Short mmCIF file of C-alpha atoms in Angstrom, two decimals:
data_model
loop_
_atom_site.label_atom_id
_atom_site.label_comp_id
_atom_site.label_asym_id
_atom_site.label_seq_id
_atom_site.Cartn_x
_atom_site.Cartn_y
_atom_site.Cartn_z
CA MET A 12 -3.32 16.60 14.10
CA VAL A 13 -0.93 13.61 14.22
CA HIS A 14 1.71 13.50 11.49
CA TRP A 15 1.23 10.56 9.13
CA ALA A 16 4.63 9.07 10.02
CA ASP A 17 3.73 9.05 13.73
CA HIS A 18 0.37 7.48 12.94
CA MET A 19 2.14 4.69 11.01
CA ALA A 20 4.72 4.20 13.76
CA GLU A 21 1.97 3.76 16.36
CA LYS A 22 0.20 1.28 14.10
CA ILE A 23 3.40 -0.77 13.66
CA ILE A 24 3.95 -0.93 17.44
CA ARG A 25 0.31 -1.86 17.99
CA GLU A 26 0.12 -4.58 15.33
CA LYS A 27 3.66 -5.95 15.42
CA GLY A 28 4.02 -5.72 19.19
CA GLU A 29 6.81 -4.23 21.28
CA LYS A 30 10.27 -5.04 19.88
CA GLU A 31 13.83 -4.08 20.63
CA GLU A 32 14.36 -3.38 16.95
CA TYR A 33 11.96 -2.73 14.10
CA VAL A 34 12.92 -3.33 10.47
CA VAL A 35 11.77 -1.02 7.69
CA GLU A 36 12.64 -1.70 4.07
CA SER A 37 12.72 0.03 0.71
CA GLY A 38 14.19 -1.14 -2.56
CA ILE A 39 14.56 -0.70 -6.30
CA THR A 40 16.14 -2.30 -9.35
CA PRO A 41 19.07 -0.11 -10.51
CA SER A 42 18.09 -0.34 -14.18
CA GLY A 43 18.57 3.40 -14.75
CA TYR A 44 19.01 6.65 -12.86
CA VAL A 45 17.34 6.59 -9.44
CA HIS A 46 15.23 9.75 -9.57
CA VAL A 47 13.25 11.88 -7.12
CA GLY A 48 10.18 9.66 -7.67
CA ASN A 49 12.08 6.52 -6.68
CA PHE A 50 13.45 8.37 -3.65
CA ARG A 51 9.94 8.70 -2.23
CA GLU A 52 9.91 5.01 -1.34
CA LEU A 53 13.18 5.25 0.56
CA PHE A 54 12.11 8.44 2.33
CA THR A 55 8.71 7.02 3.32
CA ALA A 56 10.43 4.04 4.94
CA TYR A 57 13.01 6.32 6.53
CA ILE A 58 10.57 8.84 8.05
CA VAL A 59 8.45 6.06 9.61
CA GLY A 60 11.70 4.68 11.04
CA HIS A 61 12.51 8.19 12.28
CA ALA A 62 9.15 8.28 14.11
CA LEU A 63 9.90 4.88 15.69
CA ARG A 64 13.36 6.06 16.79
CA ASP A 65 11.78 9.14 18.37
CA ARG A 66 9.78 6.73 20.52
CA GLY A 67 12.98 5.14 21.82
CA TYR A 68 13.16 2.06 19.56
CA ASN A 69 16.08 0.80 17.52
CA VAL A 70 15.39 0.76 13.79
CA ARG A 71 17.14 -1.04 10.97
CA HIS A 72 16.40 0.54 7.59
CA ILE A 73 17.36 -1.77 4.74
CA HIS A 74 17.41 -0.40 1.21
CA MET A 75 17.59 -3.40 -1.09
CA TRP A 76 19.31 -3.01 -4.40
CA ASP A 77 17.57 -5.55 -6.64
CA ASP A 78 20.68 -5.76 -8.79
CA TYR A 79 20.20 -9.50 -9.38
CA ASP A 80 17.20 -8.73 -11.60
CA ARG A 81 17.79 -9.36 -15.27
CA PHE A 82 18.69 -6.65 -17.78
CA ARG A 83 15.34 -6.29 -19.57
CA LYS A 84 15.80 -3.55 -22.16
CA VAL A 85 18.45 -1.20 -23.50
CA PRO A 86 17.70 2.42 -22.48
CA LYS A 87 17.84 5.20 -25.06
CA ASN A 88 21.06 6.64 -23.67
CA VAL A 89 22.90 3.29 -23.85
CA PRO A 90 24.54 1.93 -27.04
CA GLN A 91 22.33 -0.60 -28.82
CA GLU A 92 25.25 -3.06 -28.75
CA TRP A 93 24.23 -3.68 -25.13
CA LYS A 94 21.42 -5.88 -26.49
CA GLU A 95 23.83 -8.79 -26.16
CA TYR A 96 23.57 -8.44 -22.36
CA LEU A 97 19.79 -8.76 -22.21
CA GLY A 98 18.75 -11.50 -19.80
CA ILE A 99 21.82 -11.38 -17.54
CA PRO A 100 21.83 -9.76 -14.05
CA VAL A 101 22.13 -5.95 -14.15
CA SER A 102 24.99 -6.29 -11.66
CA GLU A 103 26.98 -8.18 -14.33
CA VAL A 104 26.23 -5.93 -17.30
CA PRO A 105 29.30 -3.80 -18.15
CA ASP A 106 29.11 -0.06 -17.48
CA PRO A 107 28.53 1.63 -20.89
CA TRP A 108 30.30 4.75 -19.62
CA GLY A 109 33.31 2.78 -18.37
CA CYS A 110 33.55 4.45 -14.97
CA HIS A 111 32.13 1.69 -12.72
CA ASP A 112 32.44 -2.06 -12.31
CA SER A 113 28.96 -2.64 -13.70
CA TYR A 114 25.88 -1.02 -15.20
CA ALA A 115 24.08 -1.33 -11.86
CA GLU A 116 26.98 0.13 -9.88
CA HIS A 117 26.94 3.21 -12.11
CA PHE A 118 23.49 4.16 -10.77
CA MET A 119 23.77 2.74 -7.25
CA GLU A 120 26.89 4.68 -6.29
CA LEU A 121 25.45 8.03 -7.34
CA PHE A 122 22.22 7.48 -5.42
CA GLU A 123 24.05 6.36 -2.27
CA GLU A 124 26.18 9.51 -2.41
CA GLU A 125 23.04 11.63 -2.84
CA VAL A 126 21.30 9.99 0.14
CA ALA A 127 24.41 10.45 2.30
CA LYS A 128 23.99 14.25 1.95
CA LEU A 129 20.63 13.95 3.71
CA GLU A 130 22.28 12.28 6.75
CA MET A 131 19.86 9.37 6.68
CA ASP A 132 20.71 6.15 8.51
CA VAL A 133 20.19 3.61 5.73
CA GLU A 134 21.82 0.21 5.20
CA PHE A 135 22.27 -0.51 1.49
CA LEU A 136 22.27 -4.23 0.61
CA LYS A 137 22.78 -5.86 -2.78
CA ALA A 138 20.58 -8.77 -3.79
CA SER A 139 23.34 -10.10 -6.04
CA GLU A 140 25.69 -10.50 -3.07
CA LEU A 141 23.03 -12.06 -0.85
CA TYR A 142 22.07 -14.64 -3.48
CA LYS A 143 25.64 -15.44 -4.45
CA ARG A 144 26.80 -16.07 -0.91
CA GLY A 145 23.89 -18.45 -0.34
CA GLU A 146 22.14 -16.35 2.29
CA TYR A 147 18.73 -17.17 0.84
CA ALA A 148 19.45 -20.86 0.08
CA GLU A 149 17.16 -22.29 2.78
CA GLU A 150 14.26 -20.02 1.80
CA ILE A 151 14.71 -20.84 -1.91
CA ARG A 152 14.57 -24.56 -1.16
CA ARG A 153 11.46 -24.03 0.95
CA ALA A 154 9.83 -22.29 -2.04
CA PHE A 155 10.63 -25.31 -4.21
CA GLU A 156 9.10 -27.60 -1.58
CA ALA A 157 5.98 -25.41 -1.50
CA ARG A 158 5.78 -25.07 -5.29
CA GLU A 159 2.22 -26.37 -5.58
CA LYS A 160 1.00 -24.22 -2.69
CA ILE A 161 2.55 -21.11 -4.29
CA MET A 162 1.02 -21.98 -7.67
CA SER A 163 -2.36 -22.38 -6.01
CA ILE A 164 -2.12 -18.93 -4.38
CA LEU A 165 -1.01 -17.24 -7.61
CA ASN A 166 -3.62 -19.04 -9.72
CA LYS A 167 -6.38 -17.94 -7.36
CA TYR A 168 -5.56 -14.32 -8.10
CA ARG A 169 -4.98 -15.00 -11.79
CA GLU A 170 -8.49 -16.45 -12.01
CA VAL A 171 -10.00 -13.31 -10.47
CA ALA A 172 -8.03 -11.23 -12.98
CA LYS A 173 -9.30 -13.52 -15.78
CA GLN A 174 -5.77 -14.65 -16.61
CA PRO A 175 -4.88 -18.22 -17.61
CA PRO A 176 -3.44 -20.42 -14.84
CA LEU A 177 0.31 -20.92 -14.58
CA PRO A 178 1.63 -23.76 -16.77
CA GLU A 179 2.27 -27.14 -15.11
CA ASN A 180 6.02 -26.75 -15.64
CA TRP A 181 6.14 -23.42 -13.74
CA TRP A 182 8.77 -23.03 -10.98
CA PRO A 183 9.01 -20.32 -8.31
CA ALA A 184 12.51 -19.44 -9.51
CA MET A 185 14.75 -19.17 -12.54
CA VAL A 186 18.43 -19.90 -13.09
CA TYR A 187 21.25 -17.74 -14.34
CA CYS A 188 23.26 -20.12 -16.50
CA PRO A 189 26.67 -20.51 -14.78
CA GLU A 190 28.39 -20.35 -18.18
CA HIS A 191 26.52 -17.65 -20.14
CA ARG A 192 24.78 -15.89 -17.19
CA LYS A 193 21.55 -15.69 -19.23
CA GLU A 194 18.15 -16.23 -17.65
CA SER A 195 17.39 -19.94 -18.06
CA GLU A 196 14.26 -22.01 -17.47
CA ILE A 197 14.12 -24.69 -14.79
CA ILE A 198 13.22 -28.15 -16.07
CA ASP A 199 13.77 -30.31 -12.95
CA TRP A 200 14.65 -30.37 -9.25
CA ASP A 201 16.17 -33.30 -7.39
CA GLY A 202 14.10 -32.65 -4.24
CA GLU A 203 17.09 -31.27 -2.35
CA TRP A 204 19.67 -28.73 -3.56
CA LYS A 205 20.20 -29.46 -7.27
CA VAL A 206 18.22 -27.76 -10.03
CA LYS A 207 18.31 -28.67 -13.72
CA TYR A 208 18.07 -25.82 -16.21
CA ARG A 209 17.97 -25.18 -19.95
CA CYS A 210 20.05 -22.22 -21.17
CA PRO A 211 18.76 -20.11 -24.11
CA GLU A 212 22.14 -20.80 -25.72
CA GLY A 213 20.98 -24.41 -26.14
CA HIS A 214 22.65 -26.49 -23.44
CA GLU A 215 21.32 -28.07 -20.22
CA GLY A 216 22.95 -28.52 -16.84
CA TRP A 217 22.57 -28.82 -13.09
CA THR A 218 23.33 -26.14 -10.51
CA ASP A 219 23.23 -26.08 -6.72
CA ILE A 220 20.80 -23.67 -5.02
CA ARG A 221 23.56 -22.81 -2.55
CA ASP A 222 25.87 -21.61 -5.37
CA GLY A 223 23.76 -18.51 -5.99
CA ASN A 224 22.66 -19.12 -9.58
CA VAL A 225 19.03 -19.79 -8.64
CA LYS A 226 16.92 -16.64 -8.16
CA LEU A 227 13.32 -16.54 -6.96
CA ARG A 228 10.73 -14.85 -9.15
CA TRP A 229 9.52 -11.45 -7.95
CA ARG A 230 6.20 -12.58 -6.42
CA VAL A 231 8.08 -15.11 -4.31
CA ASP A 232 11.30 -13.15 -3.79
CA TRP A 233 9.50 -10.25 -2.09
CA PRO A 234 7.72 -12.26 0.65
CA MET A 235 10.82 -14.42 1.09
CA ARG A 236 12.80 -11.26 1.82
CA TRP A 237 10.20 -10.03 4.32
CA ALA A 238 10.53 -13.32 6.15
CA HIS A 239 14.33 -13.43 5.98
CA PHE A 240 14.86 -9.95 7.44
CA GLY A 241 11.75 -9.80 9.64
CA VAL A 242 10.47 -6.68 7.88
CA ASP A 243 7.83 -4.73 9.83
CA PHE A 244 7.12 -1.97 7.33
CA GLU A 245 7.69 -1.42 3.62
CA PRO A 246 5.96 1.22 1.49
CA ALA A 247 5.10 0.50 -2.13
CA GLY A 248 3.81 2.17 -5.27
CA LYS A 249 0.21 1.68 -6.31
CA ASP A 250 1.22 -0.86 -8.97
CA HIS A 251 2.41 -3.21 -6.20
CA LEU A 252 -0.61 -2.54 -3.99
CA ALA A 253 -3.47 -2.85 -6.49
CA ALA A 254 -5.94 -5.70 -5.93
CA GLY A 255 -4.30 -9.01 -6.78
CA SER A 256 -0.85 -7.46 -7.08
CA SER A 257 2.43 -8.68 -5.59
CA TYR A 258 1.60 -7.39 -2.09
CA ASP A 259 -1.67 -9.36 -1.98
CA THR A 260 -0.03 -12.59 -3.16
CA GLY A 261 3.00 -11.89 -0.98
CA LYS A 262 0.84 -11.69 2.16
CA GLU A 263 -0.40 -15.23 1.55
CA ILE A 264 2.94 -16.66 0.46
CA ILE A 265 4.82 -15.40 3.52
CA ARG A 266 2.13 -16.88 5.79
CA GLU A 267 1.65 -20.22 3.99
CA VAL A 268 5.27 -20.87 2.99
CA TYR A 269 7.41 -19.08 5.58
CA GLY A 270 5.05 -19.01 8.57
CA LYS A 271 5.31 -15.28 9.13
CA GLU A 272 3.15 -12.20 8.63
CA ALA A 273 3.61 -9.57 5.95
CA PRO A 274 4.90 -6.13 6.91
CA LEU A 275 2.57 -3.17 7.16
CA THR A 276 2.63 -0.94 4.12
CA LEU A 277 1.67 2.48 2.78
CA MET A 278 0.90 3.33 -0.80
CA TYR A 279 2.88 6.29 -2.12
CA GLU A 280 1.97 8.38 -5.14
CA PHE A 281 4.18 9.59 -7.93
CA VAL A 282 6.56 12.53 -7.76
CA GLY A 283 6.74 14.83 -10.75
CA ILE A 284 8.17 18.17 -11.80
CA LYS A 285 5.68 20.95 -12.44
CA GLY A 286 5.37 21.49 -16.16
CA GLN A 287 6.80 18.08 -17.07
CA LYS A 288 4.35 15.69 -18.70
CA GLY A 289 4.23 11.95 -18.02
CA LYS A 290 5.90 9.71 -15.48
CA MET A 291 9.64 9.88 -14.92
CA SER A 292 11.60 6.83 -16.03
CA GLY A 293 15.22 6.11 -15.12
CA SER A 294 15.68 4.04 -18.26
CA LYS A 295 14.11 6.67 -20.54
CA GLY A 296 16.29 9.41 -19.08
CA ASN A 297 13.48 12.00 -18.52
CA VAL A 298 14.33 12.34 -14.86
CA ILE A 299 15.20 14.81 -12.12
CA LEU A 300 17.73 13.44 -9.64
CA LEU A 301 18.39 14.40 -6.04
CA SER A 302 21.62 15.93 -7.41
CA ASP A 303 19.51 18.32 -9.48
CA LEU A 304 17.53 19.37 -6.40
CA TYR A 305 20.75 19.93 -4.45
CA GLU A 306 21.70 22.60 -7.00
CA VAL A 307 18.89 24.84 -5.74
CA LEU A 308 17.66 23.38 -2.42
CA GLU A 309 19.21 22.93 1.00
CA PRO A 310 19.12 19.24 2.05
CA GLY A 311 16.59 20.15 4.76
CA LEU A 312 14.19 21.48 2.15
CA VAL A 313 14.48 18.29 0.10
CA ARG A 314 13.45 16.29 3.16
CA PHE A 315 10.73 18.85 3.96
CA ILE A 316 9.07 18.40 0.54
CA TYR A 317 8.56 14.69 1.20
CA ALA A 318 7.80 15.00 4.92
CA LYS A 319 4.97 17.49 4.48
CA HIS A 320 3.08 15.48 1.86
CA ARG A 321 1.01 12.48 2.83
CA PRO A 322 2.29 9.50 0.82
CA ASN A 323 -1.03 9.07 -1.03
CA LYS A 324 -0.81 12.64 -2.39
CA GLU A 325 1.10 13.29 -5.59
CA ILE A 326 4.06 15.65 -5.27
CA ARG A 327 4.73 18.19 -7.99
CA ILE A 328 8.05 19.91 -7.39
CA ASP A 329 8.09 23.46 -8.76
CA LEU A 330 11.60 24.57 -9.68
CA GLY A 331 10.29 27.87 -11.06
CA LEU A 332 8.65 30.68 -9.06
CA GLY A 333 7.12 28.11 -6.70
CA LEU A 334 10.59 27.41 -5.33
CA LEU A 335 10.62 30.88 -3.75
CA ASN A 336 7.35 30.05 -1.98
CA LEU A 337 8.83 26.75 -0.79
CA TYR A 338 11.76 28.55 0.85
CA ASP A 339 9.36 31.06 2.45
CA GLU A 340 7.22 28.20 3.78
CA PHE A 341 10.19 26.25 5.14
CA ASP A 342 11.66 29.32 6.85
CA ARG A 343 8.27 30.09 8.40
CA VAL A 344 7.93 26.52 9.72
CA GLU A 345 11.47 26.73 11.09
CA ARG A 346 10.64 29.96 12.95
CA ILE A 347 7.46 28.39 14.33
CA TYR A 348 9.49 25.41 15.57
CA PHE A 349 11.80 27.73 17.51
CA GLY A 350 8.89 29.78 18.87
CA ILE A 351 9.86 32.93 16.99
CA GLU A 352 6.61 32.97 15.03
CA LYS A 353 3.12 31.70 15.80
CA GLY A 354 1.28 29.13 13.70
CA LYS A 355 -2.33 29.41 12.55
CA GLY A 356 -3.86 26.51 14.46
CA ASP A 357 -1.54 23.98 12.84
CA GLU A 358 1.46 24.74 15.02
CA GLU A 359 2.06 21.26 16.48
CA GLU A 360 1.82 19.46 13.14
CA LEU A 361 4.16 21.98 11.49
CA LYS A 362 6.67 21.61 14.33
CA ARG A 363 6.57 17.84 13.95
CA THR A 364 6.97 18.07 10.17
CA TYR A 365 10.07 20.19 10.71
CA GLU A 366 11.42 17.78 13.31
CA LEU A 367 11.05 14.90 10.85
CA SER A 368 12.73 16.99 8.13
CA VAL A 369 16.02 17.18 10.01
CA PRO A 370 18.39 14.33 10.98
CA LYS A 371 18.48 15.42 14.63
CA LYS A 372 16.69 18.07 16.62
CA PRO A 373 18.56 21.39 16.16
CA LYS A 374 19.56 23.39 19.21
CA ARG A 375 19.06 26.83 17.71
CA LEU A 376 17.77 28.64 14.65
CA VAL A 377 20.63 29.06 12.19
CA ALA A 378 20.54 32.36 10.29
CA GLN A 379 17.88 32.39 7.55
CA ALA A 380 18.97 34.45 4.56
CA PRO A 381 15.70 35.03 2.64
CA PHE A 382 16.10 33.13 -0.61
CA ARG A 383 13.73 35.47 -2.45
CA PHE A 384 16.01 38.44 -1.67
CA LEU A 385 19.17 36.46 -2.39
CA ALA A 386 17.80 35.80 -5.89
CA VAL A 387 17.92 39.61 -6.32
CA LEU A 388 21.31 40.19 -4.69
CA VAL A 389 23.13 37.54 -6.74
CA GLN A 390 22.13 39.43 -9.88
CA LEU A 391 23.98 42.56 -8.75
CA PRO A 392 27.43 42.18 -10.32
CA HIS A 393 29.17 44.60 -7.96
CA LEU A 394 28.32 42.53 -4.87
CA SER A 395 30.79 39.92 -3.61
CA ILE A 396 29.71 37.16 -1.21
CA GLU A 397 30.99 39.30 1.67
CA ASP A 398 29.01 42.29 0.33
CA ILE A 399 25.86 40.21 0.17
CA ILE A 400 26.31 39.07 3.77
CA PHE A 401 26.96 42.71 4.80
CA THR A 402 23.75 43.79 3.01
CA LEU A 403 21.75 41.05 4.74
CA VAL A 404 23.04 42.16 8.14
CA LYS A 405 22.55 45.87 7.39
CA GLN A 406 18.96 45.35 6.25
CA GLY A 407 18.19 43.21 9.30
CA HIS A 408 17.60 39.91 7.49
CA VAL A 409 20.20 38.07 9.59
CA PRO A 410 21.72 38.80 13.04
CA GLU A 411 24.82 40.99 13.41
CA ASN A 412 26.80 38.42 15.40
CA LEU A 413 27.03 35.53 12.96
CA THR A 414 28.62 32.22 13.92
CA GLN A 415 30.53 30.10 11.42
CA GLU A 416 27.47 27.86 11.18
CA ASP A 417 25.37 30.91 10.22
CA ILE A 418 27.90 32.04 7.63
CA ASP A 419 28.14 28.57 6.10
CA ARG A 420 24.37 28.41 5.69
CA ILE A 421 24.21 31.89 4.17
CA LYS A 422 26.99 31.06 1.72
CA LEU A 423 25.23 27.85 0.73
CA ARG A 424 22.01 29.76 0.05
CA ILE A 425 23.90 32.36 -1.99
CA LYS A 426 25.31 29.57 -4.15
CA LEU A 427 21.88 27.91 -4.51
CA ALA A 428 20.20 31.22 -5.38
CA LYS A 429 22.78 31.87 -8.08
CA ASN A 430 22.19 28.41 -9.53
CA TRP A 431 18.43 28.97 -9.47
CA VAL A 432 18.65 32.30 -11.30
CA GLU A 433 20.90 30.74 -13.96
CA LYS A 434 18.94 27.49 -14.48
CA TYR A 435 15.30 27.82 -13.46
CA ALA A 436 14.24 31.42 -12.77
CA PRO A 437 11.62 32.73 -15.21
CA GLU A 438 12.53 35.77 -17.27
CA GLU A 439 10.26 38.02 -15.18
CA VAL A 440 12.59 37.50 -12.20
CA LYS A 441 15.83 38.10 -14.07
CA PHE A 442 17.25 41.56 -14.56
CA LYS A 443 20.43 43.48 -15.33
CA ILE A 444 21.41 46.90 -14.04
CA LEU A 445 21.43 49.18 -17.06
CA SER A 446 24.70 50.97 -17.83
CA VAL A 447 22.72 54.11 -18.73
CA PRO A 448 19.33 55.31 -17.41
CA GLY A 449 16.45 53.34 -18.87
CA VAL A 450 14.45 56.56 -19.33
CA SER A 451 15.75 59.86 -20.66
CA GLU A 452 12.68 62.04 -20.33
CA VAL A 453 10.14 61.88 -17.52
CA ASP A 454 7.14 63.89 -16.43
CA PRO A 455 8.34 66.98 -14.52
CA THR A 456 6.39 65.97 -11.42
CA ILE A 457 8.01 62.54 -11.40
CA ARG A 458 11.42 64.14 -12.06
CA GLU A 459 10.89 66.37 -9.04
CA ALA A 460 10.07 63.32 -6.87
CA MET A 461 13.19 61.52 -8.13
CA LEU A 462 15.37 64.50 -7.20
CA GLU A 463 13.86 64.62 -3.70
CA VAL A 464 14.68 60.93 -3.14
CA ALA A 465 18.22 61.60 -4.46
CA GLU A 466 18.68 64.49 -2.02
CA TRP A 467 17.40 62.38 0.87
CA LEU A 468 19.82 59.55 0.02
CA GLU A 469 22.70 61.99 -0.34
CA SER A 470 22.08 63.33 3.14
CA HIS A 471 21.55 59.89 4.73
CA GLU A 472 24.73 57.87 4.62
CA ASP A 473 23.18 55.32 6.94
CA PHE A 474 19.48 54.45 6.89
CA ALA A 475 17.00 51.64 7.45
CA VAL A 476 15.17 50.08 4.49
CA ASP A 477 11.82 51.04 6.05
CA GLU A 478 12.92 54.70 6.07
CA LEU A 479 13.74 54.58 2.37
CA ASN A 480 10.47 52.78 1.68
CA ASN A 481 8.54 55.54 3.49
CA ILE A 482 10.32 58.26 1.49
CA LEU A 483 9.54 56.49 -1.79
CA PHE A 484 5.83 56.46 -0.95
CA GLU A 485 5.74 59.98 0.56
CA VAL A 486 7.32 61.82 -2.38
CA ALA A 487 4.83 60.23 -4.78
CA LYS A 488 1.80 60.67 -2.52
CA LYS A 489 2.30 64.39 -1.91
CA ARG A 490 2.53 64.94 -5.68
CA ASN A 491 -0.47 62.69 -6.45
CA ILE A 492 1.68 60.42 -8.61
CA PRO A 493 -0.07 57.04 -9.01
CA SER A 494 2.01 54.30 -7.34
CA LYS A 495 1.96 52.12 -10.45
CA VAL A 496 3.34 54.93 -12.64
CA TRP A 497 5.93 55.98 -10.03
CA PHE A 498 7.35 52.52 -9.39
CA SER A 499 7.22 51.57 -13.06
CA THR A 500 9.34 54.64 -13.91
CA LEU A 501 11.93 53.75 -11.27
CA TYR A 502 12.17 50.13 -12.40
CA LYS A 503 12.65 51.26 -16.02
CA LEU A 504 15.29 53.68 -14.85
CA PHE A 505 17.43 50.97 -13.25
CA ILE A 506 16.58 47.68 -15.04
CA GLY A 507 14.51 48.63 -18.08
CA LYS A 508 11.40 46.75 -16.91
CA ASP A 509 7.97 47.79 -15.62
CA ARG A 510 8.30 45.58 -12.57
CA GLY A 511 11.08 44.18 -10.42
CA PRO A 512 12.17 43.19 -6.92
CA LYS A 513 10.98 45.03 -3.78
CA LEU A 514 12.17 48.51 -4.62
CA ALA A 515 13.42 49.81 -1.26
CA ASN A 516 15.40 46.64 -0.51
CA PHE A 517 16.73 46.64 -4.06
CA LEU A 518 17.90 50.27 -4.03
CA ALA A 519 19.38 49.87 -0.55
CA ALA A 520 21.52 47.01 -1.86
CA LEU A 521 22.97 49.17 -4.64
CA ASP A 522 25.82 51.62 -4.28
CA ARG A 523 24.29 54.77 -2.73
CA GLU A 524 26.20 57.21 -4.91
CA PHE A 525 25.22 55.25 -8.03
CA VAL A 526 21.52 55.42 -7.05
CA VAL A 527 21.79 59.18 -6.46
CA ARG A 528 23.39 59.73 -9.90
CA ARG A 529 20.81 57.52 -11.62
CA LEU A 530 17.88 59.34 -9.97
CA ARG A 531 19.37 62.60 -11.28
CA LEU A 532 19.65 60.99 -14.74
CA GLU A 533 23.40 61.56 -14.62
CA GLY A 534 24.52 57.98 -15.29
#
């Protein structure tokens, strides 16, 4: 089965024709934190670009910061005094936290740093800079010249939606007052470069389109941008792709006003966090950022989450127990890619998903420390990082001859596993080694089995986990001790719970002499 990104890449080549360079675009207004839901747009554009690059084409991925949009509302986490800045560009609103040049910069810089960790080739552009340096001046003037045509297109869709037509004094743009920087209405145009405006502060004036104070309205700005940059593909949320929405009107405006065709698009669904209700909002503050994911996920896994889901399927990221399954799934796909494990009929698609989840094709499989087991090891206070690596090697989870690249990956996973246990792991996964035995009296038959395991461990300084696992089952079986009762007793003995991590692996990771003493109820 063809991966959805490859399918889209083929469609772009087919419909846009062969080109030396294709342009993909994503964008957002930095009006709040740019969260994992917003990131889906950028990643969708990126992965389609990745598929085009894999076919030998050059790709320019533009991520447009719409920081010349007006400041519309004061978020909950911003002082209410910021109401005085409503109506001015978000790029000119002061940073409430005082650490950046502007409100917009506060959010843009963090997101750019987060994306850089994914090694994605993205060109970040700021609408404020493009407008102010007059880069769009010709296209803005053309929109003024085609004002009636644009109104006709928009009114056609408004009629279908049973909305009133645009007023006669409507213009395809607005002005930021050069003096107060507030959004101001246009009241006249001289037919060339000068626009007359009325500021909400009460005064009127003229400004030149080329000076950067005139900004196109969204339904005109978007198709203008497609035309200006020659965009071939841009994904969008369902709000922009619903019937009569900005994509529909944009398709006609770019053709009728700018003489070009709209880019191909894909609708992407929302991204949420399992257990969290409602849609994330950067301005409301109920968000999960890429930075939050980096606390528990390798960058490759972040990319994998988005790559494996078709854009029209909602993503629910599970930071609880489901995260362990995600690591298992990713490691399995990685092994399939390197031919170490066989797929179940979906091998080629899984390999391609993995390929699109990494910046460049890896040459070898870097050591995979099982995250599920690391979540156990990091809870053992006597184990240092070096001890954990030694345990992984001894139990056969990673190769004996580790390169620095292997060690770096293992250390990263150890850190991520520790973070996960501290922040997201459910109580059923957490445990502490008891300082005294969790049981003082046990059934004589069970006590006998415990002593046999203790004797075996005492006489086996070196052993494989499978050997210990076999002994654990044998001593119970020959005494007709039910497995549930036997294992429950041992878990209570060490961690005071009925259940716990895989017992043989767990005991093998503990100090051997300590395990022997505990099985003998000596400490």
